[in-house]
Structures are given as structure tokens and as C-alpha cells.
Amino acid sequence: AQSVTQLGSHVSVSEGALVLLRCNYSSSVPPYLFWYVQYPNQGLQLLLKYTSAATLVKGINGFEAEFKKSETSFHLTKPSAHMSDAAEYFCAVSGDQTGANNLFFGTGTRLTVIP
Amino acid sequence: DSGVTQTPKHLITATGQRVTLRCSPRSGDLSVYWYQQSLDQGLQFLIQYYNGEERAKGNILERFSAQQFPDLHSELNLSSLELGDSALYFCASSGTGWSNQPQHFGDGTRLSIL
């Protein structure tokens, strides 16, 4: 069965500092992995996706993530945090033997950016 | 703007009632998904439809049902509502419904049960 674990329900960084949000996955088949961001009172917006091409994936707003099979990880990073990055971030995995596409989400990480 | 439209944005009703949530997918997308987001359960997959047919089922209660119509819009029906059904309900859509395709989410319907 597919699942993801997000380490740290809250992360605080200073403006301009490195952002690192952790995600580990469990999957019985080669996974497809996604990061979504949710701003207050809004839906989920896709940041980036890993679908078995390059292991380093670049997304929108300067975010990127690296797929590491040996560590079953897909951590999200951004070199320099901006105030507008404050939001909740969700890691998700999809894909099983049937090819079903429903997403299994982590519990989310709320990012606070300190001025 | 994701292109996925959900109505209504807010719904307030009482226990025991029935409501219908509506979703219009992005133009060209054939697959629709419903998710529930609550404080205690997080984001949970409810059900998926592809081109009018049920494709996958998740943690959807028997009191809940959904369908996808020929014009590809979808409705989620929630009946015999309980206080615990208060949540944010999201609809998402994707092109073909296969695993490597990202899903695009609407802004959700916030359901409050009094």
C-alpha cells in the first residue's frame, strides 16, 4: 500500500534561509510523487511531480525536490525563503498495480517564514 | 486558477440533512476525484470517476455517493449528515486518470454541520 510520512508538522525559517520540508514514502510499486501547496482558504496547487524521469525535479516558485530511492525520500527544498512561501505543504504518492491514480497524502507541514 | 470549479463554496446545514456538492473538471479532463479534508483525518481520498464510470473507491461512507454525468461534471451527495461530516471537500481532475498524471484541485466546498 502507498503512504507518505512528512516529518515535522510545523517548520519555521527566516526570510532568505533555506527551506527543507521532508517526505518519506512507502510504495509497493515504483511511485509517482507530488508536492502540493495550500494557501489559506484555497485549494491545493501542484508544485512539482516526479514520474520516473529525472530524479531532481524543478517546480514552480523556485522549489525543487530530489527523488532518492535508497532513502525512500522526496524532500522539498528552496534555497531562499520568501514571505509568500508561508503556507501548508503536502507530499503525496500515487500509483499501484492497477494504475489507479488516487493520491495518498501526508499530514502536511505548515511553513512559517519569519521576517 | 486550476480550471476546476466547485460549488457552492460554503454550505451550512443541520444533522440528518442531505446536500449535493458540484464539480466541473478542467476542460478536456476525463477523470474526477473527490477528497475530504478534516482536522482529525487529514486529506483522504473518497472516490474517483473516469468518463462516467466509477474507477476507484477510498474511505467513502455508505451515506455518501457520487456520480459523473455525460458532460463530465460530477456531484457528491452526502446524506444523513452527522457533526463529524463537517470538513472541506475537494474535487480534482486529471486527463486520463493514470498514475503519472497530476491532479488539479478546485478551491473546495466547506461544509459545516450544526
PDB file of N, CA, C and O in Angstrom, chain B residues 42-109:
ATOM      1  N   GLY B  42      -7.148  14.497   8.163  1.00  0.00           N
ATOM      2  CA  GLY B  42      -6.294  14.999   7.095  1.00  0.00           C
ATOM      3  C   GLY B  42      -6.989  14.928   5.747  1.00  0.00           C
ATOM      4  O   GLY B  42      -8.215  14.992   5.666  1.00  0.00           O
ATOM      5  N   LEU B  43      -6.209  14.772   4.690  1.00  0.00           N
ATOM      6  CA  LEU B  43      -6.740  14.690   3.323  1.00  0.00           C
ATOM      7  C   LEU B  43      -6.942  13.228   2.955  1.00  0.00           C
ATOM      8  O   LEU B  43      -5.986  12.465   2.891  1.00  0.00           O
ATOM      9  N   GLN B  44      -8.195  12.862   2.699  1.00  0.00           N
ATOM     10  CA  GLN B  44      -8.486  11.469   2.391  1.00  0.00           C
ATOM     11  C   GLN B  44      -9.230  11.354   1.067  1.00  0.00           C
ATOM     12  O   GLN B  44     -10.169  12.100   0.805  1.00  0.00           O
ATOM     13  N   PHE B  45      -8.831  10.389   0.275  1.00  0.00           N
ATOM     14  CA  PHE B  45      -9.464  10.105  -0.995  1.00  0.00           C
ATOM     15  C   PHE B  45     -10.819   9.444  -0.760  1.00  0.00           C
ATOM     16  O   PHE B  45     -10.939   8.515   0.050  1.00  0.00           O
ATOM     17  N   LEU B  46     -11.827   9.920  -1.449  1.00  0.00           N
ATOM     18  CA  LEU B  46     -13.156   9.340  -1.331  1.00  0.00           C
ATOM     19  C   LEU B  46     -13.490   8.438  -2.512  1.00  0.00           C
ATOM     20  O   LEU B  46     -13.793   7.253  -2.346  1.00  0.00           O
ATOM     21  N   ILE B  47     -13.464   9.006  -3.717  1.00  0.00           N
ATOM     22  CA  ILE B  47     -13.904   8.241  -4.873  1.00  0.00           C
ATOM     23  C   ILE B  47     -13.390   8.887  -6.151  1.00  0.00           C
ATOM     24  O   ILE B  47     -13.126  10.086  -6.187  1.00  0.00           O
ATOM     25  N   GLN B  48     -13.221   8.067  -7.197  1.00  0.00           N
ATOM     26  CA  GLN B  48     -12.775   8.543  -8.498  1.00  0.00           C
ATOM     27  C   GLN B  48     -13.725   8.069  -9.587  1.00  0.00           C
ATOM     28  O   GLN B  48     -14.173   6.919  -9.572  1.00  0.00           O
ATOM     29  N   TYR B  49     -14.003   8.954 -10.532  1.00  0.00           N
ATOM     30  CA  TYR B  49     -14.755   8.606 -11.724  1.00  0.00           C
ATOM     31  C   TYR B  49     -13.917   8.906 -12.948  1.00  0.00           C
ATOM     32  O   TYR B  49     -13.142   9.856 -12.968  1.00  0.00           O
ATOM     33  N   TYR B  50     -14.076   8.066 -13.946  1.00  0.00           N
ATOM     34  CA  TYR B  50     -13.403   8.275 -15.218  1.00  0.00           C
ATOM     35  C   TYR B  50     -14.429   8.124 -16.335  1.00  0.00           C
ATOM     36  O   TYR B  50     -15.001   7.047 -16.507  1.00  0.00           O
ATOM     37  N   ASN B  51     -14.643   9.204 -17.057  1.00  0.00           N
ATOM     38  CA  ASN B  51     -15.547   9.211 -18.213  1.00  0.00           C
ATOM     39  C   ASN B  51     -16.905   8.584 -17.873  1.00  0.00           C
ATOM     40  O   ASN B  51     -17.442   7.804 -18.651  1.00  0.00           O
ATOM     41  N   GLY B  52     -17.398   8.927 -16.703  1.00  0.00           N
ATOM     42  CA  GLY B  52     -18.729   8.500 -16.317  1.00  0.00           C
ATOM     43  C   GLY B  52     -18.795   7.213 -15.503  1.00  0.00           C
ATOM     44  O   GLY B  52     -19.861   6.875 -14.970  1.00  0.00           O
ATOM     45  N   GLU B  53     -17.692   6.508 -15.394  1.00  0.00           N
ATOM     46  CA  GLU B  53     -17.702   5.236 -14.679  1.00  0.00           C
ATOM     47  C   GLU B  53     -16.881   5.338 -13.392  1.00  0.00           C
ATOM     48  O   GLU B  53     -15.829   5.984 -13.375  1.00  0.00           O
ATOM     49  N   GLU B  54     -17.342   4.672 -12.345  1.00  0.00           N
ATOM     50  CA  GLU B  54     -16.567   4.634 -11.110  1.00  0.00           C
ATOM     51  C   GLU B  54     -15.276   3.880 -11.354  1.00  0.00           C
ATOM     52  O   GLU B  54     -15.284   2.771 -11.891  1.00  0.00           O
ATOM     53  N   ARG B  55     -14.141   4.467 -10.920  1.00  0.00           N
ATOM     54  CA  ARG B  55     -12.821   3.883 -11.196  1.00  0.00           C
ATOM     55  C   ARG B  55     -12.164   3.336  -9.931  1.00  0.00           C
ATOM     56  O   ARG B  55     -11.521   2.304  -9.967  1.00  0.00           O
ATOM     57  N   ALA B  56     -12.287   4.070  -8.844  1.00  0.00           N
ATOM     58  CA  ALA B  56     -11.658   3.637  -7.594  1.00  0.00           C
ATOM     59  C   ALA B  56     -12.436   4.221  -6.425  1.00  0.00           C
ATOM     60  O   ALA B  56     -13.049   5.279  -6.539  1.00  0.00           O
ATOM     61  N   LYS B  57     -12.410   3.477  -5.329  1.00  0.00           N
ATOM     62  CA  LYS B  57     -13.128   3.904  -4.141  1.00  0.00           C
ATOM     63  C   LYS B  57     -12.170   3.930  -2.968  1.00  0.00           C
ATOM     64  O   LYS B  57     -11.352   3.027  -2.803  1.00  0.00           O
ATOM     65  N   GLY B  58     -12.282   4.965  -2.156  1.00  0.00           N
ATOM     66  CA  GLY B  58     -11.453   5.059  -0.972  1.00  0.00           C
ATOM     67  C   GLY B  58     -12.296   4.955   0.269  1.00  0.00           C
ATOM     68  O   GLY B  58     -13.186   4.123   0.377  1.00  0.00           O
ATOM     69  N   ASN B  59     -12.039   5.854   1.216  1.00  0.00           N
ATOM     70  CA  ASN B  59     -12.741   5.815   2.501  1.00  0.00           C
ATOM     71  C   ASN B  59     -14.072   6.544   2.441  1.00  0.00           C
ATOM     72  O   ASN B  59     -14.349   7.432   3.235  1.00  0.00           O
ATOM     73  N   ILE B  60     -14.908   6.141   1.532  1.00  0.00           N
ATOM     74  CA  ILE B  60     -16.196   6.817   1.373  1.00  0.00           C
ATOM     75  C   ILE B  60     -17.260   6.071   2.151  1.00  0.00           C
ATOM     76  O   ILE B  60     -17.382   4.844   2.065  1.00  0.00           O
ATOM     77  N   LEU B  61     -18.010   6.825   2.971  1.00  0.00           N
ATOM     78  CA  LEU B  61     -19.055   6.231   3.781  1.00  0.00           C
ATOM     79  C   LEU B  61     -20.226   5.795   2.905  1.00  0.00           C
ATOM     80  O   LEU B  61     -20.451   6.343   1.827  1.00  0.00           O
ATOM     81  N   GLU B  62     -21.009   4.842   3.415  1.00  0.00           N
ATOM     82  CA  GLU B  62     -22.181   4.382   2.657  1.00  0.00           C
ATOM     83  C   GLU B  62     -23.229   5.482   2.521  1.00  0.00           C
ATOM     84  O   GLU B  62     -24.024   5.468   1.570  1.00  0.00           O
ATOM     85  N   ARG B  63     -23.206   6.438   3.433  1.00  0.00           N
ATOM     86  CA  ARG B  63     -24.151   7.569   3.362  1.00  0.00           C
ATOM     87  C   ARG B  63     -23.784   8.550   2.249  1.00  0.00           C
ATOM     88  O   ARG B  63     -24.547   9.456   1.928  1.00  0.00           O
ATOM     89  N   PHE B  64     -22.595   8.377   1.682  1.00  0.00           N
ATOM     90  CA  PHE B  64     -22.124   9.279   0.625  1.00  0.00           C
ATOM     91  C   PHE B  64     -22.194   8.552  -0.713  1.00  0.00           C
ATOM     92  O   PHE B  64     -21.921   7.354  -0.810  1.00  0.00           O
ATOM     93  N   SER B  65     -22.500   9.277  -1.753  1.00  0.00           N
ATOM     94  CA  SER B  65     -22.483   8.701  -3.093  1.00  0.00           C
ATOM     95  C   SER B  65     -22.068   9.771  -4.075  1.00  0.00           C
ATOM     96  O   SER B  65     -22.116  10.967  -3.772  1.00  0.00           O
ATOM     97  N   ALA B  66     -21.641   9.350  -5.238  1.00  0.00           N
ATOM     98  CA  ALA B  66     -21.211  10.310  -6.251  1.00  0.00           C
ATOM     99  C   ALA B  66     -21.585   9.788  -7.626  1.00  0.00           C
ATOM    100  O   ALA B  66     -21.903   8.608  -7.801  1.00  0.00           O
ATOM    101  N   GLN B  67     -21.553  10.680  -8.587  1.00  0.00           N
ATOM    102  CA  GLN B  67     -21.722  10.270  -9.971  1.00  0.00           C
ATOM    103  C   GLN B  67     -21.049  11.286 -10.871  1.00  0.00           C
ATOM    104  O   GLN B  67     -20.823  12.434 -10.478  1.00  0.00           O
ATOM    105  N   GLN B  68     -20.755  10.832 -12.084  1.00  0.00           N
ATOM    106  CA  GLN B  68     -20.205  11.715 -13.101  1.00  0.00           C
ATOM    107  C   GLN B  68     -21.142  11.658 -14.305  1.00  0.00           C
ATOM    108  O   GLN B  68     -21.471  10.584 -14.795  1.00  0.00           O
ATOM    109  N   PHE B  69     -21.528  12.806 -14.776  1.00  0.00           N
ATOM    110  CA  PHE B  69     -22.531  12.918 -15.822  1.00  0.00           C
ATOM    111  C   PHE B  69     -21.889  12.937 -17.209  1.00  0.00           C
ATOM    112  O   PHE B  69     -20.677  13.100 -17.335  1.00  0.00           O
ATOM    113  N   PRO B  70     -22.704  12.765 -18.260  1.00  0.00           N
ATOM    114  CA  PRO B  70     -22.156  12.757 -19.624  1.00  0.00           C
ATOM    115  C   PRO B  70     -21.346  14.001 -19.980  1.00  0.00           C
ATOM    116  O   PRO B  70     -20.410  13.921 -20.778  1.00  0.00           O
ATOM    117  N   ASP B  71     -21.689  15.153 -19.390  1.00  0.00           N
ATOM    118  CA  ASP B  71     -20.887  16.348 -19.685  1.00  0.00           C
ATOM    119  C   ASP B  71     -19.639  16.410 -18.805  1.00  0.00           C
ATOM    120  O   ASP B  71     -18.906  17.400 -18.829  1.00  0.00           O
ATOM    121  N   LEU B  72     -19.379  15.368 -18.040  1.00  0.00           N
ATOM    122  CA  LEU B  72     -18.193  15.136 -17.203  1.00  0.00           C
ATOM    123  C   LEU B  72     -18.218  15.869 -15.865  1.00  0.00           C
ATOM    124  O   LEU B  72     -17.296  15.661 -15.056  1.00  0.00           O
ATOM    125  N   HIS B  73     -19.243  16.686 -15.603  1.00  0.00           N
ATOM    126  CA  HIS B  73     -19.287  17.260 -14.274  1.00  0.00           C
ATOM    127  C   HIS B  73     -19.671  16.164 -13.281  1.00  0.00           C
ATOM    128  O   HIS B  73     -20.226  15.117 -13.673  1.00  0.00           O
ATOM    129  N   SER B  74     -19.356  16.391 -12.032  1.00  0.00           N
ATOM    130  CA  SER B  74     -19.596  15.361 -11.018  1.00  0.00           C
ATOM    131  C   SER B  74     -20.323  15.968  -9.829  1.00  0.00           C
ATOM    132  O   SER B  74     -20.233  17.176  -9.575  1.00  0.00           O
ATOM    133  N   GLU B  75     -21.074  15.128  -9.144  1.00  0.00           N
ATOM    134  CA  GLU B  75     -21.753  15.531  -7.919  1.00  0.00           C
ATOM    135  C   GLU B  75     -21.451  14.535  -6.817  1.00  0.00           C
ATOM    136  O   GLU B  75     -21.395  13.321  -7.059  1.00  0.00           O
ATOM    137  N   LEU B  76     -21.246  15.075  -5.626  1.00  0.00           N
ATOM    138  CA  LEU B  76     -21.050  14.256  -4.433  1.00  0.00           C
ATOM    139  C   LEU B  76     -22.250  14.497  -3.535  1.00  0.00           C
ATOM    140  O   LEU B  76     -22.533  15.641  -3.157  1.00  0.00           O
ATOM    141  N   ASN B  77     -22.975  13.441  -3.234  1.00  0.00           N
ATOM    142  CA  ASN B  77     -24.163  13.526  -2.397  1.00  0.00           C
ATOM    143  C   ASN B  77     -23.866  12.990  -0.999  1.00  0.00           C
ATOM    144  O   ASN B  77     -23.361  11.873  -0.858  1.00  0.00           O
ATOM    145  N   LEU B  78     -24.161  13.804  -0.014  1.00  0.00           N
ATOM    146  CA  LEU B  78     -23.930  13.417   1.375  1.00  0.00           C
ATOM    147  C   LEU B  78     -25.276  13.416   2.082  1.00  0.00           C
ATOM    148  O   LEU B  78     -25.978  14.433   2.072  1.00  0.00           O
ATOM    149  N   SER B  79     -25.648  12.292   2.687  1.00  0.00           N
ATOM    150  CA  SER B  79     -26.961  12.210   3.314  1.00  0.00           C
ATOM    151  C   SER B  79     -26.828  11.828   4.787  1.00  0.00           C
ATOM    152  O   SER B  79     -25.761  11.425   5.241  1.00  0.00           O
ATOM    153  N   SER B  80     -27.960  11.971   5.503  1.00  0.00           N
ATOM    154  CA  SER B  80     -27.999  11.672   6.948  1.00  0.00           C
ATOM    155  C   SER B  80     -26.782  12.275   7.634  1.00  0.00           C
ATOM    156  O   SER B  80     -26.039  11.602   8.365  1.00  0.00           O
ATOM    157  N   LEU B  81     -26.585  13.557   7.389  1.00  0.00           N
ATOM    158  CA  LEU B  81     -25.359  14.217   7.829  1.00  0.00           C
ATOM    159  C   LEU B  81     -25.183  14.183   9.345  1.00  0.00           C
ATOM    160  O   LEU B  81     -26.152  14.311  10.110  1.00  0.00           O
ATOM    161  N   GLU B  82     -23.924  14.008   9.737  1.00  0.00           N
ATOM    162  CA  GLU B  82     -23.546  13.995  11.147  1.00  0.00           C
ATOM    163  C   GLU B  82     -22.539  15.115  11.390  1.00  0.00           C
ATOM    164  O   GLU B  82     -21.925  15.628  10.451  1.00  0.00           O
ATOM    165  N   LEU B  83     -22.382  15.476  12.665  1.00  0.00           N
ATOM    166  CA  LEU B  83     -21.462  16.556  13.006  1.00  0.00           C
ATOM    167  C   LEU B  83     -20.055  16.280  12.453  1.00  0.00           C
ATOM    168  O   LEU B  83     -19.365  17.196  11.996  1.00  0.00           O
ATOM    169  N   GLY B  84     -19.658  15.020  12.470  1.00  0.00           N
ATOM    170  CA  GLY B  84     -18.325  14.635  12.019  1.00  0.00           C
ATOM    171  C   GLY B  84     -18.102  14.766  10.524  1.00  0.00           C
ATOM    172  O   GLY B  84     -16.972  14.615  10.045  1.00  0.00           O
ATOM    173  N   ASP B  85     -19.168  15.047   9.782  1.00  0.00           N
ATOM    174  CA  ASP B  85     -19.026  15.233   8.333  1.00  0.00           C
ATOM    175  C   ASP B  85     -18.571  16.645   7.991  1.00  0.00           C
ATOM    176  O   ASP B  85     -18.276  16.931   6.827  1.00  0.00           O
ATOM    177  N   SER B  86     -18.536  17.505   8.988  1.00  0.00           N
ATOM    178  CA  SER B  86     -18.034  18.861   8.754  1.00  0.00           C
ATOM    179  C   SER B  86     -16.590  18.787   8.285  1.00  0.00           C
ATOM    180  O   SER B  86     -15.733  18.210   8.958  1.00  0.00           O
ATOM    181  N   ALA B  87     -16.326  19.350   7.128  1.00  0.00           N
ATOM    182  CA  ALA B  87     -14.995  19.238   6.521  1.00  0.00           C
ATOM    183  C   ALA B  87     -14.956  20.105   5.268  1.00  0.00           C
ATOM    184  O   ALA B  87     -15.957  20.689   4.860  1.00  0.00           O
ATOM    185  N   LEU B  88     -13.772  20.131   4.685  1.00  0.00           N
ATOM    186  CA  LEU B  88     -13.588  20.757   3.383  1.00  0.00           C
ATOM    187  C   LEU B  88     -13.559  19.631   2.357  1.00  0.00           C
ATOM    188  O   LEU B  88     -12.799  18.667   2.502  1.00  0.00           O
ATOM    189  N   TYR B  89     -14.400  19.723   1.351  1.00  0.00           N
ATOM    190  CA  TYR B  89     -14.478  18.687   0.328  1.00  0.00           C
ATOM    191  C   TYR B  89     -13.905  19.242  -0.969  1.00  0.00           C
ATOM    192  O   TYR B  89     -14.362  20.263  -1.481  1.00  0.00           O
ATOM    193  N   PHE B  90     -12.879  18.551  -1.462  1.00  0.00           N
ATOM    194  CA  PHE B  90     -12.221  18.972  -2.689  1.00  0.00           C
ATOM    195  C   PHE B  90     -12.568  18.040  -3.834  1.00  0.00           C
ATOM    196  O   PHE B  90     -12.674  16.829  -3.676  1.00  0.00           O
ATOM    197  N   CYS B  91     -12.672  18.641  -4.982  1.00  0.00           N
ATOM    198  CA  CYS B  91     -12.749  17.919  -6.235  1.00  0.00           C
ATOM    199  C   CYS B  91     -11.444  18.175  -6.983  1.00  0.00           C
ATOM    200  O   CYS B  91     -10.875  19.267  -6.909  1.00  0.00           O
ATOM    201  N   ALA B  92     -10.954  17.167  -7.668  1.00  0.00           N
ATOM    202  CA  ALA B  92      -9.768  17.309  -8.507  1.00  0.00           C
ATOM    203  C   ALA B  92     -10.045  16.640  -9.840  1.00  0.00           C
ATOM    204  O   ALA B  92     -10.912  15.768  -9.943  1.00  0.00           O
ATOM    205  N   SER B  93      -9.300  17.038 -10.858  1.00  0.00           N
ATOM    206  CA  SER B  93      -9.463  16.370 -12.147  1.00  0.00           C
ATOM    207  C   SER B  93      -8.098  16.118 -12.784  1.00  0.00           C
ATOM    208  O   SER B  93      -7.108  16.783 -12.476  1.00  0.00           O
ATOM    209  N   SER B  94      -8.060  15.130 -13.635  1.00  0.00           N
ATOM    210  CA  SER B  94      -6.857  14.858 -14.427  1.00  0.00           C
ATOM    211  C   SER B  94      -7.301  14.353 -15.788  1.00  0.00           C
ATOM    212  O   SER B  94      -8.457  13.984 -15.994  1.00  0.00           O
ATOM    213  N   GLY B  95      -6.306  14.292 -16.709  1.00  0.00           N
ATOM    214  CA  GLY B  95      -6.666  13.989 -18.084  1.00  0.00           C
ATOM    215  C   GLY B  95      -7.202  12.587 -18.274  1.00  0.00           C
ATOM    216  O   GLY B  95      -8.358  12.384 -18.639  1.00  0.00           O
ATOM    217  N   THR B  96      -6.349  11.610 -17.977  1.00  0.00           N
ATOM    218  CA  THR B  96      -6.735  10.240 -18.280  1.00  0.00           C
ATOM    219  C   THR B  96      -7.013   9.422 -17.037  1.00  0.00           C
ATOM    220  O   THR B  96      -7.593   8.354 -17.133  1.00  0.00           O
ATOM    221  N   GLY B  97      -6.557   9.892 -15.877  1.00  0.00           N
ATOM    222  CA  GLY B  97      -6.781   9.120 -14.665  1.00  0.00           C
ATOM    223  C   GLY B  97      -5.694   8.120 -14.341  1.00  0.00           C
ATOM    224  O   GLY B  97      -5.844   7.327 -13.428  1.00  0.00           O
ATOM    225  N   TRP B  98      -4.582   8.154 -15.071  1.00  0.00           N
ATOM    226  CA  TRP B  98      -3.489   7.242 -14.765  1.00  0.00           C
ATOM    227  C   TRP B  98      -2.501   7.874 -13.798  1.00  0.00           C
ATOM    228  O   TRP B  98      -2.471   9.083 -13.617  1.00  0.00           O
ATOM    229  N   SER B  99      -1.666   7.013 -13.205  1.00  0.00           N
ATOM    230  CA  SER B  99      -0.880   7.395 -12.029  1.00  0.00           C
ATOM    231  C   SER B  99       0.090   8.532 -12.265  1.00  0.00           C
ATOM    232  O   SER B  99       0.414   9.261 -11.342  1.00  0.00           O
ATOM    233  N   ASN B 100       0.611   8.671 -13.479  1.00  0.00           N
ATOM    234  CA  ASN B 100       1.651   9.672 -13.685  1.00  0.00           C
ATOM    235  C   ASN B 100       1.089  11.055 -13.982  1.00  0.00           C
ATOM    236  O   ASN B 100       1.843  11.986 -14.238  1.00  0.00           O
ATOM    237  N   GLN B 101      -0.223  11.181 -13.975  1.00  0.00           N
ATOM    238  CA  GLN B 101      -0.817  12.473 -14.294  1.00  0.00           C
ATOM    239  C   GLN B 101      -1.156  13.225 -13.014  1.00  0.00           C
ATOM    240  O   GLN B 101      -1.808  12.687 -12.131  1.00  0.00           O
ATOM    241  N   PRO B 102      -0.726  14.473 -12.915  1.00  0.00           N
ATOM    242  CA  PRO B 102      -1.064  15.243 -11.719  1.00  0.00           C
ATOM    243  C   PRO B 102      -2.548  15.570 -11.698  1.00  0.00           C
ATOM    244  O   PRO B 102      -3.202  15.632 -12.735  1.00  0.00           O
ATOM    245  N   GLN B 103      -3.041  15.753 -10.506  1.00  0.00           N
ATOM    246  CA  GLN B 103      -4.424  16.157 -10.334  1.00  0.00           C
ATOM    247  C   GLN B 103      -4.473  17.649 -10.032  1.00  0.00           C
ATOM    248  O   GLN B 103      -3.627  18.180  -9.326  1.00  0.00           O
ATOM    249  N   HIS B 104      -5.473  18.292 -10.569  1.00  0.00           N
ATOM    250  CA  HIS B 104      -5.659  19.719 -10.382  1.00  0.00           C
ATOM    251  C   HIS B 104      -6.900  19.929  -9.525  1.00  0.00           C
ATOM    252  O   HIS B 104      -7.974  19.417  -9.862  1.00  0.00           O
ATOM    253  N   PHE B 105      -6.731  20.687  -8.461  1.00  0.00           N
ATOM    254  CA  PHE B 105      -7.763  20.802  -7.434  1.00  0.00           C
ATOM    255  C   PHE B 105      -8.575  22.080  -7.558  1.00  0.00           C
ATOM    256  O   PHE B 105      -8.042  23.150  -7.897  1.00  0.00           O
ATOM    257  N   GLY B 106      -9.848  21.955  -7.229  1.00  0.00           N
ATOM    258  CA  GLY B 106     -10.690  23.121  -7.060  1.00  0.00           C
ATOM    259  C   GLY B 106     -10.449  23.759  -5.696  1.00  0.00           C
ATOM    260  O   GLY B 106      -9.636  23.267  -4.909  1.00  0.00           O
ATOM    261  N   ASP B 107     -11.159  24.848  -5.422  1.00  0.00           N
ATOM    262  CA  ASP B 107     -10.983  25.564  -4.160  1.00  0.00           C
ATOM    263  C   ASP B 107     -11.766  24.954  -3.009  1.00  0.00           C
ATOM    264  O   ASP B 107     -11.646  25.410  -1.871  1.00  0.00           O
ATOM    265  N   GLY B 108     -12.571  23.956  -3.297  1.00  0.00           N
ATOM    266  CA  GLY B 108     -13.252  23.224  -2.239  1.00  0.00           C
ATOM    267  C   GLY B 108     -14.596  23.787  -1.857  1.00  0.00           C
ATOM    268  O   GLY B 108     -14.940  24.943  -2.150  1.00  0.00           O
ATOM    269  N   THR B 109     -15.378  22.932  -1.207  1.00  0.00           N
ATOM    270  CA  THR B 109     -16.640  23.326  -0.578  1.00  0.00           C
ATOM    271  C   THR B 109     -16.489  23.082   0.916  1.00  0.00           C
ATOM    272  O   THR B 109     -16.185  21.955   1.328  1.00  0.00           O
TER     273      THR B 109
END
